Amino acid sequence: MFRTPRSLPALTGLIVLVPTMQAQTRIDTNINAKIRQEGMERSQILKTMHFLTDIYGPRLTGSPNHENAAKWAVKQMESWGFVNGHLEPWDFARSGWLNEEASGHIVSPVKDNLVFEVLAWTPSTQGPVTAQAVHLISPTGPQAPANPNAGGRGGQQTPTFLGPTEDELTTYLTAMAPKVKGAIVLVGASVTVPFQEQAPAKRLADEAARQRYNPVPNPAPVAGGRGGGGGQRGAGAPQGPVRLTAAQVATKINDFLVANAVAVRINDAGREHGQIRAFNYSGYDETKTIPTVVLRNEDYGRIARILSDGVPVTLRFNIVNRAYPEGRTSYNAIAEIEGSDKKDEVVMLGGHLDSWHSATGATDNAIGCAVMMEAARIIKAIGVVPRRTIRVALWSGEEQGLLGSKAYVAQHFGTAEDPKPAFAKFNGYFNVDGGTGRIRGASVFGPAAAAAFLSRHLSQFEDLGVYGATATTSRNAGGTDSTSFSAAGLPGIGLGQDGIEYNSHTWHTNLDTLERIVEGDVKKSAVAIAYAVYQLAMSEEMLPRFTPETMPRPPAPAAGAAGPAQ
């Protein structure tokens, strides 16, 4: 719990520092104009995107694609005049993986191509495999109580059911064993995707953005925000026999399929209009699972319906995957614009370079990297010499749990409770990880004075739809890399954006390609970010931060967490 009685007096003291800081960081209209001209007329974003997506995508952590993209990014930033470019290693602790080839077909009773993606960290087939399709639908328990706080990023709550008892699942699997041996197995009932009467809004209304990011007066910090704490859990499970969790059911089914030498496992993508999200086998060990694909909902439903008619279905798959043991060491890509009289103090900006593998990872998150590289390039190109060092960081391992940025923060800065020398010299990290939409404002971990400082400079771009910043006290790490800094007690600055089609179409899907980038939006984002970074690099004082007395406590360690679903 946050210690509000102790923190309020200190916050009041920090807020009165704002006029002093504002006086020392006056609005420089000349620099503003130069940044706008450079960013809007000579942008390098689409060139950068071409290399990060078309040439090096997808960029799964631990894969050669990611490492090559990171090397290219460092070389490119050095060509712009950045210094200290390097790849900084961290321990991924598992082999890299890459899908090289994949094809699938219905052989009978009709002939057709299948549209799918391969699940990461699963093995290849032993050459082309032709086998009968079998539909395995695990038994379930009663419907689970509704959770009023449920929902999801871009999704909506649908009814869920409790798991079976261990005896119920064992009985079912025992009966299915003779049918699945050597077969191609569809796992789970076909998903009926709900129809959306009204599509999600692609942009945040200007007045809504103003109220969210620059209310008058700017409020005290709140604990919410991306990666913040959730609400209360829903009602407890009904009384009755002990039932397996979803993770336990998934593990038992995986082990059952392995034991019965199933040729290929098929999961339903469960999304409309051919969208596919393929993540990874949670064990990250292809020797402990079977070849697995995520089939588009339309193909999965078709096969399931034919099987339900009692008509045999024959399928053929050929999957070639490769493991990369050297991928156990992954890399963050780092480059700097060296500061002058305050060069030992650092302002950082960046995003995660790694992606999932269903497409080329354009909106998640090559564009975040390209925008941040561009923001720093603009500062370098207009010829200013920053007082503080400006450091660009392109992370890996974000999709597996912010691993790269967490490793970097731990190595270089420590935490508020156990700081390294550089902790006191850190002056903020800006992060973009919300797709192609223009930025509308920021959320900064820190006191209200920090938000007020950022608001003053970001609001110089209201004509581009940028309105300001709010403050947060959340030290929960999750969602995106700025929270790795906030969790340590450092000023992580997450940038909020127009959604465009991020949650509805491109986030982690097979549609996430360069074609979905809105050029005008990303140029505007880079311009506004460049100006805010410039101001943090040039101001006399550092961005206001929590004192040791007002620093929010870190969250208690989680009791346990389930791995990603297959």
PDB file of N, CA and C in Angstrom, residues 103-105 114 116 125 127-130 184 264 266 293 295 315-319:
ATOM      1  N   SER A 103       4.055 -25.361 -44.655  1.00  0.00           N
ATOM      2  CA  SER A 103       2.929 -25.457 -45.588  1.00  0.00           C
ATOM      3  C   SER A 103       1.931 -26.451 -45.029  1.00  0.00           C
ATOM      4  N   GLY A 104       0.655 -26.234 -45.329  1.00  0.00           N
ATOM      5  CA  GLY A 104      -0.383 -27.132 -44.859  1.00  0.00           C
ATOM      6  C   GLY A 104      -1.549 -27.180 -45.828  1.00  0.00           C
ATOM      7  N   HIS A 105      -2.181 -28.347 -45.935  1.00  0.00           N
ATOM      8  CA  HIS A 105      -3.251 -28.530 -46.919  1.00  0.00           C
ATOM      9  C   HIS A 105      -4.310 -29.495 -46.378  1.00  0.00           C
ATOM     10  N   LEU A 114      -4.216 -24.327 -46.387  1.00  0.00           N
ATOM     11  CA  LEU A 114      -4.539 -23.881 -45.038  1.00  0.00           C
ATOM     12  C   LEU A 114      -3.680 -22.672 -44.687  1.00  0.00           C
ATOM     13  N   PHE A 116      -1.992 -20.579 -41.659  1.00  0.00           N
ATOM     14  CA  PHE A 116      -1.618 -20.811 -40.261  1.00  0.00           C
ATOM     15  C   PHE A 116      -0.272 -20.171 -39.977  1.00  0.00           C
ATOM     16  N   THR A 125       8.236 -31.006 -38.285  1.00  0.00           N
ATOM     17  CA  THR A 125       7.753 -32.336 -38.657  1.00  0.00           C
ATOM     18  C   THR A 125       8.927 -33.102 -39.257  1.00  0.00           C
ATOM     19  N   GLY A 127       9.774 -34.216 -42.091  1.00  0.00           N
ATOM     20  CA  GLY A 127       9.405 -34.135 -43.494  1.00  0.00           C
ATOM     21  C   GLY A 127       7.906 -33.930 -43.623  1.00  0.00           C
ATOM     22  N   PRO A 128       7.360 -33.998 -44.855  1.00  0.00           N
ATOM     23  CA  PRO A 128       5.904 -33.864 -45.032  1.00  0.00           C
ATOM     24  C   PRO A 128       5.165 -34.981 -44.302  1.00  0.00           C
ATOM     25  N   VAL A 129       4.112 -34.608 -43.587  1.00  0.00           N
ATOM     26  CA  VAL A 129       3.328 -35.563 -42.800  1.00  0.00           C
ATOM     27  C   VAL A 129       1.879 -35.526 -43.292  1.00  0.00           C
ATOM     28  N   THR A 130       1.335 -36.688 -43.659  1.00  0.00           N
ATOM     29  CA  THR A 130      -0.065 -36.814 -44.050  1.00  0.00           C
ATOM     30  C   THR A 130      -0.752 -37.748 -43.072  1.00  0.00           C
ATOM     31  N   ILE A 184      -3.141 -36.011 -36.773  1.00  0.00           N
ATOM     32  CA  ILE A 184      -3.046 -34.556 -36.681  1.00  0.00           C
ATOM     33  C   ILE A 184      -4.246 -34.106 -35.857  1.00  0.00           C
ATOM     34  N   VAL A 264       1.010 -33.720 -35.556  1.00  0.00           N
ATOM     35  CA  VAL A 264       0.928 -32.253 -35.531  1.00  0.00           C
ATOM     36  C   VAL A 264      -0.236 -31.862 -34.625  1.00  0.00           C
ATOM     37  N   ILE A 266      -2.929 -28.762 -33.783  1.00  0.00           N
ATOM     38  CA  ILE A 266      -3.518 -27.568 -34.384  1.00  0.00           C
ATOM     39  C   ILE A 266      -4.320 -26.828 -33.312  1.00  0.00           C
ATOM     40  N   VAL A 293       0.777 -25.774 -34.819  1.00  0.00           N
ATOM     41  CA  VAL A 293       0.419 -24.611 -35.620  1.00  0.00           C
ATOM     42  C   VAL A 293      -0.817 -23.952 -35.042  1.00  0.00           C
ATOM     43  N   LEU A 295      -4.031 -22.220 -36.500  1.00  0.00           N
ATOM     44  CA  LEU A 295      -4.760 -22.174 -37.766  1.00  0.00           C
ATOM     45  C   LEU A 295      -5.799 -21.053 -37.720  1.00  0.00           C
ATOM     46  N   LEU A 315      -5.199 -34.434 -43.627  1.00  0.00           N
ATOM     47  CA  LEU A 315      -4.428 -33.196 -43.708  1.00  0.00           C
ATOM     48  C   LEU A 315      -2.959 -33.514 -44.002  1.00  0.00           C
ATOM     49  N   ARG A 316      -2.266 -32.545 -44.584  1.00  0.00           N
ATOM     50  CA  ARG A 316      -0.835 -32.692 -44.818  1.00  0.00           C
ATOM     51  C   ARG A 316      -0.110 -31.429 -44.350  1.00  0.00           C
ATOM     52  N   PHE A 317       0.980 -31.600 -43.587  1.00  0.00           N
ATOM     53  CA  PHE A 317       1.799 -30.479 -43.133  1.00  0.00           C
ATOM     54  C   PHE A 317       3.270 -30.770 -43.372  1.00  0.00           C
ATOM     55  N   ASN A 318       3.998 -29.718 -43.667  1.00  0.00           N
ATOM     56  CA  ASN A 318       5.458 -29.785 -43.714  1.00  0.00           C
ATOM     57  C   ASN A 318       5.991 -28.554 -42.987  1.00  0.00           C
ATOM     58  N   ILE A 319       6.715 -28.755 -41.889  1.00  0.00           N
ATOM     59  CA  ILE A 319       7.195 -27.652 -41.049  1.00  0.00           C
ATOM     60  C   ILE A 319       8.687 -27.825 -40.825  1.00  0.00           C
TER      61      ILE A 319
END
